[in-house]
Coordinates of C-alpha atoms in Angstrom, one line a residue:
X182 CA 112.0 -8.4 -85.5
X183 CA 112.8 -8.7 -81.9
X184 CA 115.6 -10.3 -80.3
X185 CA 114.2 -12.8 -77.7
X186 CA 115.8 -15.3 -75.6
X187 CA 114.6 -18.7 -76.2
X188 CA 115.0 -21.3 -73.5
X189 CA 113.1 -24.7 -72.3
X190 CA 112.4 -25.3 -69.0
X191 CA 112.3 -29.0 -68.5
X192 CA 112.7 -29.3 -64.5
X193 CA 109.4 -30.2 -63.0
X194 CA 109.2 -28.9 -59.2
X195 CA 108.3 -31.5 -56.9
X196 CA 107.5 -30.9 -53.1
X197 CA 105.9 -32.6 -49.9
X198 CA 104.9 -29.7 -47.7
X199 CA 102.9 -30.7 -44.6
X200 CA 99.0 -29.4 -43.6
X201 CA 95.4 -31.0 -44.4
X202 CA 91.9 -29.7 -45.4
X203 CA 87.9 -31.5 -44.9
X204 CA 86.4 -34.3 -46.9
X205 CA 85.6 -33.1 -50.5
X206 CA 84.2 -35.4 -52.7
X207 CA 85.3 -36.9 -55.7
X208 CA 83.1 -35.0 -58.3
X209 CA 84.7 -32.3 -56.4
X210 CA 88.3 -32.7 -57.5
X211 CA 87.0 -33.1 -61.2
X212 CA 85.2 -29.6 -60.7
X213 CA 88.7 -28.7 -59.2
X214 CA 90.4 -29.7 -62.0
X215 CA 88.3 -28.3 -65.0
X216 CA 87.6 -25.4 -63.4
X217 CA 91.6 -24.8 -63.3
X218 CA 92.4 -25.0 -67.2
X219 CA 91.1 -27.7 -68.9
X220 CA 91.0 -26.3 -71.9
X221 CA 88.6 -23.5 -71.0
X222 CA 91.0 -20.9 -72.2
X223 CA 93.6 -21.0 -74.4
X224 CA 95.5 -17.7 -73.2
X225 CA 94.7 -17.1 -69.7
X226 CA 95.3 -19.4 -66.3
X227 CA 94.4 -18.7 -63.6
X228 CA 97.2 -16.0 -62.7
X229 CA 97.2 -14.6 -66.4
X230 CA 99.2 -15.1 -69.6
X231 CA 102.4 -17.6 -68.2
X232 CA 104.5 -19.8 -70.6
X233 CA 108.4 -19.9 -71.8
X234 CA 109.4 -16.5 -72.9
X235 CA 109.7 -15.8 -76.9
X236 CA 107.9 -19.2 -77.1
X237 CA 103.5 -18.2 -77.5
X238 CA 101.9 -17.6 -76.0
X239 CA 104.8 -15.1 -74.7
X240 CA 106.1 -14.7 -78.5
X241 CA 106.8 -11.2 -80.2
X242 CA 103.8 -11.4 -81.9
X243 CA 101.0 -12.8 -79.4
X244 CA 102.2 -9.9 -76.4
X245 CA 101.9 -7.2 -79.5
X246 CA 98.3 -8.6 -80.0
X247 CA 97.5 -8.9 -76.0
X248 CA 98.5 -5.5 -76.0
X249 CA 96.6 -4.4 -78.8
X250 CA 93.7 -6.4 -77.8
X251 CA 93.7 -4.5 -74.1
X252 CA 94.0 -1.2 -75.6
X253 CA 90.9 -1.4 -77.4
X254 CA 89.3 -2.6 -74.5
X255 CA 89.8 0.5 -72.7
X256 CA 89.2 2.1 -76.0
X257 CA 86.2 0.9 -75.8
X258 CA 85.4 1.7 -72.1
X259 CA 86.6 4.9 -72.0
X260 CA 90.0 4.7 -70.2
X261 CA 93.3 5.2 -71.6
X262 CA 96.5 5.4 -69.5
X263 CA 98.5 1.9 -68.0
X264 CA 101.3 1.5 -65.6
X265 CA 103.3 -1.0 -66.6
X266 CA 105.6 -3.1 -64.0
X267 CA 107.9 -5.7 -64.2
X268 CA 109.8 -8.5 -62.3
X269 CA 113.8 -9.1 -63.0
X270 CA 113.7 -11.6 -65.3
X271 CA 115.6 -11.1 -68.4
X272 CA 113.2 -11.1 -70.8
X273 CA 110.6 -8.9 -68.4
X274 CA 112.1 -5.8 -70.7
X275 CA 111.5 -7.2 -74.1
X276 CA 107.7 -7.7 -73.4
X277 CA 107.3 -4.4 -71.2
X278 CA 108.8 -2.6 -74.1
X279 CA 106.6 -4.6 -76.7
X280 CA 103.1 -3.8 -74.6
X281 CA 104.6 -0.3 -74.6
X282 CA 104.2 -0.2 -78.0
X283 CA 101.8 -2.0 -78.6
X284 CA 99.3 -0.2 -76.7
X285 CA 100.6 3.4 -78.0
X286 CA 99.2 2.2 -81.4
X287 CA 96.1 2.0 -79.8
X288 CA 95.9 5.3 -78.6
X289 CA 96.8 4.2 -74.9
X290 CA 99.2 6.0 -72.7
X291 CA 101.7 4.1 -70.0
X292 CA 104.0 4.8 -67.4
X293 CA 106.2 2.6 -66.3
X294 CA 106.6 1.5 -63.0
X295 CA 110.1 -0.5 -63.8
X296 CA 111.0 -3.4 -61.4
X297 CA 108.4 -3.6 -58.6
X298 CA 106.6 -6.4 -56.9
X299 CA 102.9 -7.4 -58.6
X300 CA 101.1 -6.2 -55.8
X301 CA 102.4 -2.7 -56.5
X302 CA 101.1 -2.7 -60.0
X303 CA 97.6 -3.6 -58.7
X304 CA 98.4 -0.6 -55.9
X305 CA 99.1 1.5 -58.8
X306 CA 96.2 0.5 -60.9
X307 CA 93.6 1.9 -58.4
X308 CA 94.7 5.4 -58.7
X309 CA 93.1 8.2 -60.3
X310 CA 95.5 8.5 -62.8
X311 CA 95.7 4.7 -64.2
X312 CA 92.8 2.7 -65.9
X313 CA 94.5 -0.5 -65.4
X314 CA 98.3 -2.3 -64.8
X315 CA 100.0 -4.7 -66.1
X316 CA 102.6 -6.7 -65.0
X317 CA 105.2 -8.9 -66.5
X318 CA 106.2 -11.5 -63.9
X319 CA 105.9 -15.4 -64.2
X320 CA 105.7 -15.1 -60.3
X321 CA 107.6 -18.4 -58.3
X322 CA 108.5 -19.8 -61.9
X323 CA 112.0 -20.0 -62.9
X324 CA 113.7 -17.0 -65.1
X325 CA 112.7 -18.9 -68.9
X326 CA 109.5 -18.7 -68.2
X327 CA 107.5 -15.1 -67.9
X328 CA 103.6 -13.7 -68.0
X329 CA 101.6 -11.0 -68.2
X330 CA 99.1 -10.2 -65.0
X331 CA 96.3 -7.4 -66.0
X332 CA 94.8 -6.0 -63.2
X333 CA 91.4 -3.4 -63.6
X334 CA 90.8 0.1 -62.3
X335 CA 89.6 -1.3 -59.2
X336 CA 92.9 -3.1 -58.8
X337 CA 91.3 -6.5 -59.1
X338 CA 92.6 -9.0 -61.5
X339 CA 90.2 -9.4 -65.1
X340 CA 87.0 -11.4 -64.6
X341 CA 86.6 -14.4 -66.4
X342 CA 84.6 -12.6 -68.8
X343 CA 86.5 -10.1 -69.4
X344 CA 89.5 -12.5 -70.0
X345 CA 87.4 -14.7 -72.5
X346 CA 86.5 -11.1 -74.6
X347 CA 90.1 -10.6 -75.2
X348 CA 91.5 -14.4 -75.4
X349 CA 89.0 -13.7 -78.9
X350 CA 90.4 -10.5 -79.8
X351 CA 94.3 -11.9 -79.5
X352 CA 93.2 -14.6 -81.8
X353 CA 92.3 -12.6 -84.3
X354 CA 94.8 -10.4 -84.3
X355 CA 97.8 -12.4 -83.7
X356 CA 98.4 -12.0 -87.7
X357 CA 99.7 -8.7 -87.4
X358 CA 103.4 -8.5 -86.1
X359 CA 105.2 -6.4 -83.7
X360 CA 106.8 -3.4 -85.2
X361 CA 110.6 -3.5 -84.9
X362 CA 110.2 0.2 -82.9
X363 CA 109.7 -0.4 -78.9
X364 CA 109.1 2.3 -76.3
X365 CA 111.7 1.9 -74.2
X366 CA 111.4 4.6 -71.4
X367 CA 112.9 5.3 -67.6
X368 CA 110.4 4.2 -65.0
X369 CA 109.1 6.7 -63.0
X370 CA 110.6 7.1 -59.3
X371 CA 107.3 8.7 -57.8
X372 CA 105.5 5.5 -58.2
X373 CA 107.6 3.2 -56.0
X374 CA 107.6 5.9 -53.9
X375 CA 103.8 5.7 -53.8
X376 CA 103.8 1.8 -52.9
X377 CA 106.5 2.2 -50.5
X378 CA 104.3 4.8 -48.6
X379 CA 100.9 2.8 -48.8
X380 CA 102.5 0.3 -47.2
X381 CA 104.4 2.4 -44.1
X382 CA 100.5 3.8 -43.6
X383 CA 99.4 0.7 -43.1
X384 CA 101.5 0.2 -40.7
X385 CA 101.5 3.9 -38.9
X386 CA 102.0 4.1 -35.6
X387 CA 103.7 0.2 -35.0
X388 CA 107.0 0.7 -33.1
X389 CA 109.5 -1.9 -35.0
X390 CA 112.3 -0.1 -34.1
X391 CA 115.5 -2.8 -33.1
X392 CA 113.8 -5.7 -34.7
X393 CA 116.0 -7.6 -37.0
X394 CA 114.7 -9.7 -39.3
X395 CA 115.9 -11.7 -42.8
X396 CA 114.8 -10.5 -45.8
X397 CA 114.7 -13.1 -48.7
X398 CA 114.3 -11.2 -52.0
X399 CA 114.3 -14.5 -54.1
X400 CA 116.9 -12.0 -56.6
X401 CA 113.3 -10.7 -57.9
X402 CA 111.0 -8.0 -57.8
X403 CA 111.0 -7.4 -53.9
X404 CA 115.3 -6.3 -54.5
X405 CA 114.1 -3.0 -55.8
X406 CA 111.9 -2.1 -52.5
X407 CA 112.4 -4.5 -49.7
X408 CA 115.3 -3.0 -48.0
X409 CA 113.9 0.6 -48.0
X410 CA 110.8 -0.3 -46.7
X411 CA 112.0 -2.1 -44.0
X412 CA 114.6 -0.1 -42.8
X413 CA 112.3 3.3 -43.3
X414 CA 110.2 1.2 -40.6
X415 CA 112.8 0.7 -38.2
X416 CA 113.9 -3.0 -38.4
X417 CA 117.4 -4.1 -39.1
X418 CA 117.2 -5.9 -41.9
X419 CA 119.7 -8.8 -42.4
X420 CA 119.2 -9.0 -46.8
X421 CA 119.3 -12.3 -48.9
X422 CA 119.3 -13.0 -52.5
X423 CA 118.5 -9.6 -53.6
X424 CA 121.6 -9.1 -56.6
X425 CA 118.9 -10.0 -59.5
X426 CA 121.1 -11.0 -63.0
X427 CA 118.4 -11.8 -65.1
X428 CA 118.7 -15.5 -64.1
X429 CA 119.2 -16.0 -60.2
X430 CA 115.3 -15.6 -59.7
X431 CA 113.7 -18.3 -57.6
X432 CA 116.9 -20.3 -58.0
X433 CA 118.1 -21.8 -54.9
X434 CA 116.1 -18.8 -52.6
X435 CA 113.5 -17.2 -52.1
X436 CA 109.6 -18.8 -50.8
X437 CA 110.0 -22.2 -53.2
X438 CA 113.3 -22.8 -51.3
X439 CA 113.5 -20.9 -47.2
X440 CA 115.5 -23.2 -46.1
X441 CA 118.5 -20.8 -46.6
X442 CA 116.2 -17.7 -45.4
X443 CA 115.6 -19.9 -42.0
X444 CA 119.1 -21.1 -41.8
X445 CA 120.1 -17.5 -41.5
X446 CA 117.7 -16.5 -39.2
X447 CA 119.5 -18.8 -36.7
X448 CA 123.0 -18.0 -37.4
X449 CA 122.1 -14.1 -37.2
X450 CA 120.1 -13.6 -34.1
X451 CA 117.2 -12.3 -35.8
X452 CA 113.8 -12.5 -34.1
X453 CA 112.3 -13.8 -37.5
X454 CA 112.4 -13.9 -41.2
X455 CA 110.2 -13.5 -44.7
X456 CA 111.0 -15.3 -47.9
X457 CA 109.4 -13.7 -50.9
X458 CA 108.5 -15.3 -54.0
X459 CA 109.8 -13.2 -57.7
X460 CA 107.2 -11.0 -57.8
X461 CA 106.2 -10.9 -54.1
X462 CA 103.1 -11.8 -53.7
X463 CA 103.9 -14.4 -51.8
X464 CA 105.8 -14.9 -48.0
X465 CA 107.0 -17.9 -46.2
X466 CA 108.4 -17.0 -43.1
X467 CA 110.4 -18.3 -40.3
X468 CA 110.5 -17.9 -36.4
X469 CA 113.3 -17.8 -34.0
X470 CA 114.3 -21.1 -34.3
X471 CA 114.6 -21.4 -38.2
X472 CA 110.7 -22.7 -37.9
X473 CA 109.1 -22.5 -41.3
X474 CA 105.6 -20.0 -41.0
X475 CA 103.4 -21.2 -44.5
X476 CA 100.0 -19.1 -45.2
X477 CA 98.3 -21.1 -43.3
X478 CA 99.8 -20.3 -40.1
X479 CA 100.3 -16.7 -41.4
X480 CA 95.9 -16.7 -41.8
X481 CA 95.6 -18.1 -38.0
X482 CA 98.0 -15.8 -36.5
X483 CA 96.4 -12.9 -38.6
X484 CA 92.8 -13.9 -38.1
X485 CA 93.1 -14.1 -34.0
X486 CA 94.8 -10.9 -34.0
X487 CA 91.8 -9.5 -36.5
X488 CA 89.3 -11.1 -34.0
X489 CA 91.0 -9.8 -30.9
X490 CA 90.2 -6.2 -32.5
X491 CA 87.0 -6.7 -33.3
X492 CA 87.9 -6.5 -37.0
X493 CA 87.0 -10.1 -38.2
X494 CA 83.3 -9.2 -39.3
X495 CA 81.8 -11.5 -40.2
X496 CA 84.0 -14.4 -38.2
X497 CA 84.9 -16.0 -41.6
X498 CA 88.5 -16.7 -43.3
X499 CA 88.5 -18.0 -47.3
X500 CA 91.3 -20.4 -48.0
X501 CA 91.5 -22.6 -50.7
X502 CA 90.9 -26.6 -51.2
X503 CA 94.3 -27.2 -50.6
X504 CA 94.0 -25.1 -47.2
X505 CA 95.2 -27.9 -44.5
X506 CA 92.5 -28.9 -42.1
X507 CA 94.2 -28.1 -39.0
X508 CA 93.7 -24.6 -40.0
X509 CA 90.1 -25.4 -40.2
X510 CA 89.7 -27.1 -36.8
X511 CA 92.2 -24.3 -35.3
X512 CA 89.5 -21.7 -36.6
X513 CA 86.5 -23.7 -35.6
X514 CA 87.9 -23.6 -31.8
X515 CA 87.8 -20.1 -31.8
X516 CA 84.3 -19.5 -33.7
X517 CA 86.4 -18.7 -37.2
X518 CA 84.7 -20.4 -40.2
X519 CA 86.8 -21.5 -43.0
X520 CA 85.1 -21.1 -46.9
X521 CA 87.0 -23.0 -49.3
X522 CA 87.7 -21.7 -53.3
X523 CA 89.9 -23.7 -55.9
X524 CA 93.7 -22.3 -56.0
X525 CA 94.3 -19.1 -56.8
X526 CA 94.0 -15.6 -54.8
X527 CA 91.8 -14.1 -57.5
X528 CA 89.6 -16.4 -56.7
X529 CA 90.2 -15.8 -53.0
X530 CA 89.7 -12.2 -53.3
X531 CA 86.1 -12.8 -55.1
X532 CA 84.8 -15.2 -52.2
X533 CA 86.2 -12.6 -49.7
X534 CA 84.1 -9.9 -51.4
X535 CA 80.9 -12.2 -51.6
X536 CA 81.2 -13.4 -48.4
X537 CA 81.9 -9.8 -46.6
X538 CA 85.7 -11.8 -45.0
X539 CA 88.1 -9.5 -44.5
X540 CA 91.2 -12.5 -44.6
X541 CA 92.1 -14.9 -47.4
X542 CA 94.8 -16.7 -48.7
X543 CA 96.6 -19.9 -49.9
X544 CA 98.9 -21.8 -47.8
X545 CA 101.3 -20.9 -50.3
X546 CA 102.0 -17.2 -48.9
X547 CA 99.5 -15.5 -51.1
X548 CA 98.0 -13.7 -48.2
X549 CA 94.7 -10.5 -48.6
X550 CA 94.4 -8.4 -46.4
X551 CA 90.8 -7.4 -47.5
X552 CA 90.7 -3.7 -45.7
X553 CA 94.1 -3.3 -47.4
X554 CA 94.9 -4.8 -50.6
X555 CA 93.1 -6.3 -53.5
X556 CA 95.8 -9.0 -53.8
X557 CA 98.4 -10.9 -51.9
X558 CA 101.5 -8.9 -51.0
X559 CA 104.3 -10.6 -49.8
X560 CA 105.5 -7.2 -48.1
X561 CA 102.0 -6.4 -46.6
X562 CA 101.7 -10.1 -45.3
X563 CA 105.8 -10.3 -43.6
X564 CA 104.7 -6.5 -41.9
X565 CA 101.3 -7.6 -40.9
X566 CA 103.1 -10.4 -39.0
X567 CA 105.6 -8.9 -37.4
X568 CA 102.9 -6.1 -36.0
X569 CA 101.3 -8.9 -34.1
X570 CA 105.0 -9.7 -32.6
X571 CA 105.3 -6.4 -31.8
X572 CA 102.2 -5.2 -30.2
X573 CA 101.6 -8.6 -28.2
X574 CA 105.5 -9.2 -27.1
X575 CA 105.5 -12.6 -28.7
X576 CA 107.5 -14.5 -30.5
X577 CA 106.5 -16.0 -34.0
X578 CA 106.4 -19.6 -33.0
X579 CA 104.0 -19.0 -29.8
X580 CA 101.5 -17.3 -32.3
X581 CA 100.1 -19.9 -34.2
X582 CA 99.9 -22.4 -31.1
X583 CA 96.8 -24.5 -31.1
X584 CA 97.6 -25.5 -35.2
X585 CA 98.3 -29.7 -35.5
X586 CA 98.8 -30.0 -39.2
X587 CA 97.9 -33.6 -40.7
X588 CA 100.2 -35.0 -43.3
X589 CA 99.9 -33.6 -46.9
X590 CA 101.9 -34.9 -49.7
X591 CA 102.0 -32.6 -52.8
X592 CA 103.7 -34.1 -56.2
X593 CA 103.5 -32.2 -59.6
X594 CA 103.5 -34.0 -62.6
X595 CA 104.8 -32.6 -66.1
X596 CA 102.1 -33.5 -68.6
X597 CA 101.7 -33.1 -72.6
X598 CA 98.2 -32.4 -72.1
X599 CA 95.2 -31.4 -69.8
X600 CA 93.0 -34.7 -70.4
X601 CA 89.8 -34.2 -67.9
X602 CA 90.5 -36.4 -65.0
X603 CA 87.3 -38.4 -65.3
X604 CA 88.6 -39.7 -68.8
X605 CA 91.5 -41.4 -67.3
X606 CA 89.9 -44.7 -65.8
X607 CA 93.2 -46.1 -64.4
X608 CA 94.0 -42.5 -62.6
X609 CA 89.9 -42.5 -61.2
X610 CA 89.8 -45.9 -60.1
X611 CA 92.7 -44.9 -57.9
X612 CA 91.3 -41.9 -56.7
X613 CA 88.6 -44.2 -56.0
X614 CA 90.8 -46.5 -54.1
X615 CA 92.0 -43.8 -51.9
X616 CA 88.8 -42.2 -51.1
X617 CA 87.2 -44.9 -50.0
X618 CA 90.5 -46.0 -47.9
X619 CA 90.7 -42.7 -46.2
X620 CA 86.7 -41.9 -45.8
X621 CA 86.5 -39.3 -43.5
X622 CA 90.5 -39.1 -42.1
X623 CA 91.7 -37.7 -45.3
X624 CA 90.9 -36.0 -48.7
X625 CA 92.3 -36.6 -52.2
X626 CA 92.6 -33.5 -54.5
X627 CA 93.6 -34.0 -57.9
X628 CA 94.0 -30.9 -60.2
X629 CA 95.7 -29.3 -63.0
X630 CA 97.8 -25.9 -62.7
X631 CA 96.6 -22.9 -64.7
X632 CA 99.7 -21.8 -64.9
X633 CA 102.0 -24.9 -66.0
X634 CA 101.6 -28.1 -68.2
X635 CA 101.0 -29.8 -64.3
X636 CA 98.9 -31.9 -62.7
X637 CA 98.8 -32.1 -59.1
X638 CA 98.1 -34.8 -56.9
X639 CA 97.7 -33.7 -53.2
X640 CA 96.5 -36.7 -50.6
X641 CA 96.2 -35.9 -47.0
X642 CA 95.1 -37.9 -43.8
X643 CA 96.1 -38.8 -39.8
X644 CA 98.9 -41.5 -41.1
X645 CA 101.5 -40.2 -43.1
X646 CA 102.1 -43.6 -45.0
X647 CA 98.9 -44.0 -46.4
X648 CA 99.3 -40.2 -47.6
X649 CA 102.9 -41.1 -49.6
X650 CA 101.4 -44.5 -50.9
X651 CA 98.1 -43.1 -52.3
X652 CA 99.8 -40.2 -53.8
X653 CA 102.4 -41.9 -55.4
X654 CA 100.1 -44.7 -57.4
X655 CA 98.3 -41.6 -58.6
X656 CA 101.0 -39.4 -59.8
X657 CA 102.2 -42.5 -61.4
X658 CA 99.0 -43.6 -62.7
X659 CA 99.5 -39.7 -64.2
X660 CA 102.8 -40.0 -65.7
X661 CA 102.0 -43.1 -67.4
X662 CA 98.7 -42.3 -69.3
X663 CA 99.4 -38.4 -69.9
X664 CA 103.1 -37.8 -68.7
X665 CA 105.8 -35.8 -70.9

């Protein structure tokens, strides 16, 4: 039997953040919510497997069947070699090593990436070599908890389909247990060396020679490949939280907390700064002046320089309901339209390919570069950036001018279970309340996470008072009927 770490994580992360998106009604924010793991899969959320390492789902015996079940997948389509990557977590190398061998009883070969950001895996996964990638990585989570990301041949994270095919197929085979033999193996050097030189192509040709900028690793994934990258490129980099233990990720640093990241940014000169979340997906940045830069100033900044290039065909950019409508009447100005998809990039990305947009993202820092990437990357996102700095002279704060972001409050509330929204009459009638309070200044959304026992309560509007008071009754409304 394996040795695994068991740990609870009982801290719920709480945060106010500040943009605002259009009127949606109320229906809407049930749709919202359902759609987002309410008990529609029992496995998957809406960023993969996540939960408490060595606790299931993320158990010896459920990642041997996840990795069983995937192996006869591609079994079954013809395709059999994985790369595998993984954050810094500690127990990242337990489940690597127990896919590893989990899928080698299926027949399926693997290389292994080692520590690498999760857009790297989905890099990976698109070559000729590799019928899909999988990554261990519970993302902007703290170091007890841990998941499993599966991206397809094409690089694009499983369809809901797909998922639901093999949430039956781990079900059923969850009986059998690990073996006590893993396949522990040295990662393979060439493959970071392939990310790391996508990435400088993309760039090709960008003179950032001189430019210093802070680098917030977040002590996760990014450590492995941040520096290199950036100093291959030509900026002086000015590095931050990027000694991973096992236990430092996201704690204190990194995109949930940039405080320190913008702090420095100050104290060192530099001309700006990135935080990345643990696996790197994900980039807050800062400007000159310790400024914080969310996604959705990074999607202005990045669709006006699209659009100056002639590159923004069709003139659309996908966000997310939680998108803050000052992007949205930013983008109007400019002949930009903003198309709206519940949280999550994978659901981004498929908007993005419906709708032709070559831009998408979350206000979070998940940012796609659609004629790049099939995913947000954290890296791709801080060097898109900075190229716009670059070529235009600018500095970071001038670049998103013209965005006014309304007041949005964001609180996340543990909860024991997922209870459709609709079913709790004292939460509704306060959504109620607030909706018809706010009309057409301001916009409830209330949701639960796919990827935590959370629900979310996000109220935004002109006056920030009415936002705090609204949200508040309803997170408490929350806690009381459903709260851990």
């Amino acid at each position: 039997m394996l040795g695994v770490p068991k740990s609870n994580n009982q801290n719920p992360k709480t945060i106010a953040v500040g943009p605002h998106p259009p009127k949606i009604p109320f229906l809407g924010s049930y749709a919202a919510s359902e759609y987002h793991g309410c008990n529609l899969k029992h496995y998957f959320g809406t960023d993969g497997i996540r939960g408490v390492a060595g606790e299931p789902p993320l158990d010896p015996t459920t990642v041997f069947a996840i990795g069983v079940a995937l192996g006869d997948y591609l079994n079954r389509n013809g395709h059999r070699r994985v790369v595998l990557g993984e954050d810094t977590r500690e127990s990242s190398r337990w489940i690597a090593d127990t896919l590893a061998a989990s899928l080698t009883s299926r027949g399926v070969a693997f290389a292994e990436a080692g520590i690498i950001p999760t857009p790297g895996v989905a890099y990976l996964a698109r070559g000729q070599d590799f019928a899909a990638g999988v990554m261990n990585s519970a993302s902007h989570n703290p170091f007890q908890d841990n998941g499993i990301k599966i991206f397809d041949h094409s690089g694009l994270k499983l369809p809901d389909a797909v998922e639901a095919e093999l949430e039956g197929e781990i079900t059923r085979l969850r009986s059998a247990m690990p073996p006590s033999a893993v396949h522990a193996t040295a990662p393979d050097p060439k493959l970071h060396e392939s990310y790391l030189a996508y990435l400088a192509a993309c760039l090709a040709g960008v003179d950032f020679s001189g430019m210093k900028v802070v680098v917030d690793c977040a002590n996760g994934a990014a450590s492995a490949v941040a520096e290199e990258l950036f100093r291959k490129l030509g900026f002086v980099p000015v590095m931050m939280h990027a000694s991973p233990n096992g236990r430092n990720i996201n704690a204190g640093c990194g995109a949930l907390h940039p405080q320190a990241m913008a702090a420095e940014v100050v104290a060192s000169g530099a001309v700006a700064g990135v935080a990345f979340d643990g696996d790197a997906d994900r980039a807050i940045l800062a400007d000159a002046a310790g400024g914080l830069v969310d996604g959705d100033r990074v999607l202005l900044i990045a669709a006006r320089a699209l659009q100056r290039s002639g590159r923004l065909e069709p003139p659309v950019v996908v966000g997310t309901v939680m998108t803050n409508l000052g992007l949205e009447l930013a983008l109007n100005r400019e002949g930009i339209r903003l198309e709206r998809t519940p949280v999550g990039d994978k659901y981004v990305l498929e908007r993005m390919q419906a709708s032709g947009a070559r831009l998408g993202g979350e206000q979070s820092g998940h940012v796609i570069f659609g004629a790049d990437a099939t995913t947000g990357d954290g890296l791709l996102t801080a060097l898109r950036t900075f190229e716009v700095m670059a070529q235009t002279g600018r500095p970071l704060a001038e670049l998103s001018a013209g965005f006014l972001a309304c007041p949005q409050v964001l609180l996340n509330i543990r909860v024991r279970e997922k209870v459709p929204i609709e079913r709790l009459d004292g939460v509704r009638r306060l959504i109620e309340r607030a909706e018809a309070e706010l009309q057409s200044t301001g916009r409830v959304l209330v949701r639960y996470s796919g990827t935590e026992k959370l629900a979310r309560v996000m109220v935004e509007a002109e006056s920030s008072s009415a936002v705090e008071a609204h949200a508040r009754a309803i997170a408490e409304a929350l806690r009381a009927a459903i709260g851990e």
